[in-house]
PDB file of C-alpha atoms in Angstrom:
ATOM      1  CA  MET A   1      89.211  33.789  86.490  1.00 72.00           C
ATOM      2  CA  SER A   2      90.513  35.814  83.606  1.00 86.00           C
ATOM      3  CA  SER A   3      92.942  38.717  83.918  1.00 87.00           C
ATOM      4  CA  VAL A   4      93.083  42.096  82.171  1.00 87.00           C
ATOM      5  CA  PRO A   5      96.037  44.461  81.719  1.00 93.00           C
ATOM      6  CA  VAL A   6      95.694  47.606  83.836  1.00 90.00           C
ATOM      7  CA  THR A   7      97.953  50.663  83.395  1.00 95.00           C
ATOM      8  CA  THR A   8      98.624  52.683  86.533  1.00 95.00           C
ATOM      9  CA  TRP A   9     100.036  56.199  86.322  1.00 97.00           C
ATOM     10  CA  TYR A  10     101.738  57.866  89.310  1.00 98.00           C
ATOM     11  CA  LEU A  11     101.641  61.648  89.431  1.00 98.00           C
ATOM     12  CA  GLU A  12     103.006  64.270  91.852  1.00 98.00           C
ATOM     13  CA  GLN A  13     103.381  67.879  92.785  1.00 98.00           C
ATOM     14  CA  THR A  14     106.583  68.865  94.587  1.00 98.00           C
ATOM     15  CA  SER A  15     105.648  72.447  95.518  1.00 98.00           C
ATOM     16  CA  PRO A  16     102.443  74.290  96.388  1.00 98.00           C
ATOM     17  CA  ALA A  17     103.275  76.500  93.367  1.00 97.00           C
ATOM     18  CA  ASP A  18     102.581  73.462  91.138  1.00 98.00           C
ATOM     19  CA  ALA A  19      98.889  73.451  92.068  1.00 97.00           C
ATOM     20  CA  LEU A  20      96.604  74.990  89.472  1.00 96.00           C
ATOM     21  CA  PRO A  21      93.063  76.214  90.165  1.00 94.00           C
ATOM     22  CA  ALA A  22      89.875  75.093  88.504  1.00 92.00           C
ATOM     23  CA  ALA A  23      87.122  77.301  87.145  1.00 83.00           C
ATOM     24  CA  ALA A  24      84.286  77.887  89.572  1.00 73.00           C
ATOM     25  CA  PRO A  25      80.971  79.050  88.174  1.00 65.00           C
ATOM     26  CA  GLU A  26      79.200  81.484  90.470  1.00 61.00           C
ATOM     27  CA  GLY A  27      76.104  80.459  92.391  1.00 63.00           C
ATOM     28  CA  ASP A  28      76.122  76.812  91.453  1.00 80.00           C
ATOM     29  CA  GLY A  29      75.434  75.478  94.958  1.00 87.00           C
ATOM     30  CA  LEU A  30      78.677  73.496  95.358  1.00 93.00           C
ATOM     31  CA  ARG A  31      80.392  73.453  98.720  1.00 95.00           C
ATOM     32  CA  ILE A  32      83.332  71.376  99.968  1.00 97.00           C
ATOM     33  CA  GLU A  33      83.600  70.402 103.652  1.00 98.00           C
ATOM     34  CA  ARG A  34      85.850  68.201 105.703  1.00 98.00           C
ATOM     35  CA  ALA A  35      84.162  65.217 107.325  1.00 98.00           C
ATOM     36  CA  GLU A  36      85.714  65.920 110.718  1.00 97.00           C
ATOM     37  CA  VAL A  37      84.063  63.066 112.588  1.00 97.00           C
ATOM     38  CA  PRO A  38      85.612  59.763 111.446  1.00 96.00           C
ATOM     39  CA  SER A  39      82.688  57.649 110.271  1.00 97.00           C
ATOM     40  CA  PRO A  40      83.281  54.178 108.796  1.00 97.00           C
ATOM     41  CA  GLU A  41      79.691  54.084 107.512  1.00 97.00           C
ATOM     42  CA  PHE A  42      80.011  57.386 105.647  1.00 98.00           C
ATOM     43  CA  SER A  43      83.481  56.613 104.308  1.00 98.00           C
ATOM     44  CA  ARG A  44      82.379  53.222 103.026  1.00 96.00           C
ATOM     45  CA  PHE A  45      79.323  54.814 101.433  1.00 96.00           C
ATOM     46  CA  LEU A  46      81.545  57.288  99.557  1.00 97.00           C
ATOM     47  CA  TYR A  47      84.015  54.578  98.557  1.00 96.00           C
ATOM     48  CA  ALA A  48      81.363  52.166  97.263  1.00 94.00           C
ATOM     49  CA  SER A  49      79.264  54.827  95.605  1.00 94.00           C
ATOM     50  CA  VAL A  50      82.129  56.569  93.788  1.00 95.00           C
ATOM     51  CA  GLY A  51      84.072  53.429  92.923  1.00 92.00           C
ATOM     52  CA  GLY A  52      81.289  50.965  92.244  1.00 89.00           C
ATOM     53  CA  ASP A  53      81.194  51.408  88.483  1.00 88.00           C
ATOM     54  CA  ILE A  54      84.986  51.682  88.118  1.00 87.00           C
ATOM     55  CA  VAL A  55      85.687  48.528  90.105  1.00 83.00           C
ATOM     56  CA  TRP A  56      87.167  49.784  93.348  1.00 88.00           C
ATOM     57  CA  THR A  57      87.229  46.570  95.365  1.00 85.00           C
ATOM     58  CA  ASP A  58      90.291  46.669  97.668  1.00 89.00           C
ATOM     59  CA  ARG A  59      88.324  48.090 100.662  1.00 93.00           C
ATOM     60  CA  LEU A  60      85.000  46.368 100.189  1.00 89.00           C
ATOM     61  CA  GLY A  61      85.982  43.579 102.579  1.00 90.00           C
ATOM     62  CA  TRP A  62      87.258  45.873 105.333  1.00 93.00           C
ATOM     63  CA  PRO A  63      85.459  45.253 108.623  1.00 94.00           C
ATOM     64  CA  TYR A  64      84.205  48.199 110.664  1.00 95.00           C
ATOM     65  CA  ALA A  65      87.205  48.153 113.025  1.00 96.00           C
ATOM     66  CA  ARG A  66      89.692  48.465 110.150  1.00 97.00           C
ATOM     67  CA  TRP A  67      87.790  51.441 108.696  1.00 97.00           C
ATOM     68  CA  GLN A  68      87.731  53.082 112.123  1.00 97.00           C
ATOM     69  CA  ALA A  69      91.474  52.492 112.750  1.00 98.00           C
ATOM     70  CA  TYR A  70      92.346  53.941 109.346  1.00 98.00           C
ATOM     71  CA  LEU A  71      90.157  57.007 109.704  1.00 98.00           C
ATOM     72  CA  ASP A  72      91.415  57.677 113.249  1.00 97.00           C
ATOM     73  CA  ARG A  73      95.064  58.024 112.076  1.00 97.00           C
ATOM     74  CA  PRO A  74      96.450  61.581 112.384  1.00 96.00           C
ATOM     75  CA  GLY A  75      96.677  63.112 108.905  1.00 97.00           C
ATOM     76  CA  VAL A  76      93.879  61.099 107.279  1.00 98.00           C
ATOM     77  CA  GLU A  77      91.230  63.506 106.058  1.00 98.00           C
ATOM     78  CA  THR A  78      88.085  63.157 103.994  1.00 98.00           C
ATOM     79  CA  TRP A  79      86.822  66.224 102.103  1.00 98.00           C
ATOM     80  CA  VAL A  80      83.361  65.953 100.585  1.00 98.00           C
ATOM     81  CA  ALA A  81      81.815  67.944  97.754  1.00 97.00           C
ATOM     82  CA  TYR A  82      78.104  68.652  98.206  1.00 97.00           C
ATOM     83  CA  ASP A  83      75.924  69.791  95.326  1.00 95.00           C
ATOM     84  CA  ARG A  84      72.969  71.618  96.897  1.00 94.00           C
ATOM     85  CA  GLY A  85      73.189  69.393 100.002  1.00 95.00           C
ATOM     86  CA  THR A  86      73.793  66.053  98.281  1.00 96.00           C
ATOM     87  CA  PRO A  87      77.190  64.310  98.507  1.00 98.00           C
ATOM     88  CA  ALA A  88      78.643  64.492  94.991  1.00 97.00           C
ATOM     89  CA  GLY A  89      82.163  63.123  95.543  1.00 97.00           C
ATOM     90  CA  TYR A  90      85.147  63.092  97.838  1.00 98.00           C
ATOM     91  CA  ILE A  91      88.893  63.316  98.154  1.00 98.00           C
ATOM     92  CA  GLU A  92      90.714  61.325 100.844  1.00 98.00           C
ATOM     93  CA  LEU A  93      94.143  62.524 102.006  1.00 98.00           C
ATOM     94  CA  ASP A  94      96.661  60.269 103.741  1.00 98.00           C
ATOM     95  CA  ALA A  95      99.729  61.955 105.290  1.00 98.00           C
ATOM     96  CA  GLN A  96     102.847  59.819 105.282  1.00 96.00           C
ATOM     97  CA  ASP A  97     105.823  59.937 107.602  1.00 94.00           C
ATOM     98  CA  ASP A  98     108.215  61.242 104.908  1.00 96.00           C
ATOM     99  CA  GLY A  99     106.306  64.509 104.412  1.00 97.00           C
ATOM    100  CA  ALA A 100     104.344  63.199 101.422  1.00 98.00           C
ATOM    101  CA  VAL A 101     100.564  63.346 101.311  1.00 98.00           C
ATOM    102  CA  GLU A 102      98.888  60.739  99.158  1.00 98.00           C
ATOM    103  CA  ILE A 103      95.535  61.440  97.539  1.00 98.00           C
ATOM    104  CA  ALA A 104      94.388  57.971  98.484  1.00 98.00           C
ATOM    105  CA  TYR A 105      90.976  58.224  96.838  1.00 97.00           C
ATOM    106  CA  PHE A 106      89.283  60.858  94.707  1.00 97.00           C
ATOM    107  CA  GLY A 107      86.179  60.744  92.582  1.00 96.00           C
ATOM    108  CA  LEU A 108      82.560  61.626  91.987  1.00 96.00           C
ATOM    109  CA  LEU A 109      79.366  59.667  92.192  1.00 95.00           C
ATOM    110  CA  PRO A 110      78.302  58.796  88.628  1.00 93.00           C
ATOM    111  CA  ALA A 111      75.408  61.286  88.510  1.00 93.00           C
ATOM    112  CA  PHE A 112      77.778  64.182  89.215  1.00 94.00           C
ATOM    113  CA  ARG A 113      80.477  63.443  86.653  1.00 91.00           C
ATOM    114  CA  GLY A 114      80.929  65.722  83.665  1.00 88.00           C
ATOM    115  CA  ARG A 115      79.662  68.799  85.526  1.00 89.00           C
ATOM    116  CA  ARG A 116      83.031  70.492  86.339  1.00 89.00           C
ATOM    117  CA  ILE A 117      82.847  69.406  89.987  1.00 94.00           C
ATOM    118  CA  GLY A 118      85.893  67.121  89.786  1.00 95.00           C
ATOM    119  CA  GLY A 119      88.366  69.830  88.879  1.00 95.00           C
ATOM    120  CA  ARG A 120      87.192  72.054  91.695  1.00 95.00           C
ATOM    121  CA  LEU A 121      87.230  69.240  94.232  1.00 97.00           C
ATOM    122  CA  LEU A 122      90.724  68.111  93.158  1.00 97.00           C
ATOM    123  CA  ALA A 123      92.083  71.698  93.307  1.00 97.00           C
ATOM    124  CA  TYR A 124      90.557  72.232  96.739  1.00 97.00           C
ATOM    125  CA  GLY A 125      91.720  68.877  98.080  1.00 98.00           C
ATOM    126  CA  THR A 126      95.238  69.383  96.749  1.00 98.00           C
ATOM    127  CA  ALA A 127      95.428  72.750  98.520  1.00 98.00           C
ATOM    128  CA  ARG A 128      94.340  71.010 101.749  1.00 98.00           C
ATOM    129  CA  ALA A 129      97.084  68.442 101.221  1.00 98.00           C
ATOM    130  CA  TRP A 130      99.655  71.237 101.011  1.00 98.00           C
ATOM    131  CA  ASP A 131      98.422  72.866 104.239  1.00 97.00           C
ATOM    132  CA  LEU A 132      97.700  69.613 106.118  1.00 97.00           C
ATOM    133  CA  ALA A 133     100.448  70.189 108.752  1.00 95.00           C
ATOM    134  CA  GLU A 134      98.546  73.281 109.935  1.00 95.00           C
ATOM    135  CA  ARG A 135      95.674  70.998 111.034  1.00 95.00           C
ATOM    136  CA  TRP A 136      97.938  68.164 112.238  1.00 96.00           C
ATOM    137  CA  PRO A 137     100.977  69.787 113.923  1.00 94.00           C
ATOM    138  CA  GLN A 138     102.393  66.339 114.778  1.00 94.00           C
ATOM    139  CA  ARG A 139     102.754  65.660 111.004  1.00 95.00           C
ATOM    140  CA  PRO A 140     105.745  66.931 109.039  1.00 95.00           C
ATOM    141  CA  LYS A 141     105.238  69.844 106.670  1.00 96.00           C
ATOM    142  CA  THR A 142     104.028  68.614 103.247  1.00 98.00           C
ATOM    143  CA  ALA A 143     106.945  68.217 100.855  1.00 98.00           C
ATOM    144  CA  ARG A 144     105.088  66.368  98.097  1.00 98.00           C
ATOM    145  CA  VAL A 145     101.537  65.498  97.093  1.00 98.00           C
ATOM    146  CA  TRP A 146     101.042  62.378  94.980  1.00 98.00           C
ATOM    147  CA  VAL A 147      98.316  60.280  93.480  1.00 98.00           C
ATOM    148  CA  HIS A 148      97.832  57.327  91.207  1.00 97.00           C
ATOM    149  CA  THR A 149      95.156  56.702  88.649  1.00 96.00           C
ATOM    150  CA  CYS A 150      94.610  53.787  86.348  1.00 92.00           C
ATOM    151  CA  SER A 151      93.055  52.740  83.084  1.00 90.00           C
ATOM    152  CA  LYS A 152      89.956  51.546  85.000  1.00 87.00           C
ATOM    153  CA  ASP A 153      89.258  55.039  86.364  1.00 88.00           C
ATOM    154  CA  GLY A 154      87.034  57.596  84.712  1.00 81.00           C
ATOM    155  CA  GLU A 155      87.934  58.754  81.230  1.00 83.00           C
ATOM    156  CA  PHE A 156      88.765  62.288  82.364  1.00 86.00           C
ATOM    157  CA  ALA A 157      90.794  61.375  85.474  1.00 92.00           C
ATOM    158  CA  MET A 158      94.275  61.725  83.942  1.00 94.00           C
ATOM    159  CA  ASP A 159      93.438  65.016  82.213  1.00 95.00           C
ATOM    160  CA  ASN A 160      92.064  66.444  85.450  1.00 96.00           C
ATOM    161  CA  TYR A 161      95.284  65.617  87.328  1.00 97.00           C
ATOM    162  CA  LEU A 162      97.430  67.158  84.596  1.00 97.00           C
ATOM    163  CA  ARG A 163      95.235  70.310  84.466  1.00 97.00           C
ATOM    164  CA  ARG A 164      95.673  70.717  88.260  1.00 98.00           C
ATOM    165  CA  GLY A 165      99.476  70.734  87.910  1.00 98.00           C
ATOM    166  CA  PHE A 166     100.385  67.109  88.628  1.00 98.00           C
ATOM    167  CA  ARG A 167     103.268  65.570  86.685  1.00 98.00           C
ATOM    168  CA  LEU A 168     103.729  61.950  85.708  1.00 98.00           C
ATOM    169  CA  PHE A 169     106.660  60.219  87.400  1.00 98.00           C
ATOM    170  CA  GLU A 170     106.008  56.499  86.892  1.00 98.00           C
ATOM    171  CA  THR A 171     103.874  54.104  84.805  1.00 97.00           C
ATOM    172  CA  LYS A 172     103.209  50.414  85.468  1.00 97.00           C
ATOM    173  CA  VAL A 173     101.224  47.802  83.557  1.00 96.00           C
ATOM    174  CA  GLU A 174     100.066  44.758  85.511  1.00 93.00           C
ATOM    175  CA  LEU A 175      97.556  41.983  85.031  1.00 90.00           C
ATOM    176  CA  GLU A 176      94.613  42.184  87.439  1.00 84.00           C
ATOM    177  CA  PRO A 177      91.667  39.848  87.942  1.00 81.00           C
ATOM    178  CA  ASP A 178      88.690  40.748  85.726  1.00 79.00           C
ATOM    179  CA  VAL A 179      85.967  41.233  88.366  1.00 73.00           C
ATOM    180  CA  ALA A 180      82.383  42.268  87.930  1.00 70.00           C
ATOM    181  CA  THR A 181      81.469  45.893  88.676  1.00 68.00           C
ATOM    182  CA  PRO A 182      80.277  45.763  92.277  1.00 70.00           C
ATOM    183  CA  GLY A 183      78.268  48.978  92.374  1.00 69.00           C
ATOM    184  CA  PRO A 184      77.161  50.509  95.679  1.00 70.00           C
ATOM    185  CA  TRP A 185      74.589  47.697  96.030  1.00 62.00           C
ATOM    186  CA  PRO A 186      73.926  44.487  94.110  1.00 62.00           C
ATOM    187  CA  GLY A 187      72.605  45.203  90.616  1.00 62.00           C
ATOM    188  CA  ALA A 188      73.100  48.955  90.817  1.00 64.00           C
ATOM    189  CA  TYR A 189      74.496  49.296  87.310  1.00 58.00           C
ATOM    190  CA  THR A 190      72.486  46.690  85.505  1.00 57.00           C
ATOM    191  CA  GLY A 191      69.882  48.189  83.372  1.00 51.00           C
TER     192      GLY A 191
END
């Protein structure tokens, strides 16, 4: 199997004051809700549908029990953007023991990209990361929100993070296996 170089950028906010809002057109039918019932089926659907064309593969082999155990952890939250009732994308927060909250996954289904939904979802999800301890009193107060993106992600990902007030703190380049785009189902992105 061949390998390809992949650049990964790590970004952070260290204060709620770092967070910058996104423009929100009036009356566009977008709403963002927390998926309060941990559902491996729904989370895997979001993961595979958002990440299928940008080669998210690390969780595809997770069995049901692993999804359930992960989603049941205090401080793991999934926030979903709905465009007129249809799931358009999601942001997954993962609170860590040191007071950091990782944006573990963030993205939009391909049909919803380029419509200004991503900026609004990222701004909203970042605000929820900063106030996460209010919903999970057993978690420490958020001291830092961080995320990583890579050269395989969408072309606007890095710009979106920077426009929402994230700052770059580390860059890595590594060789990764060159795998086929899995899509949300076999053949989803083939012609």
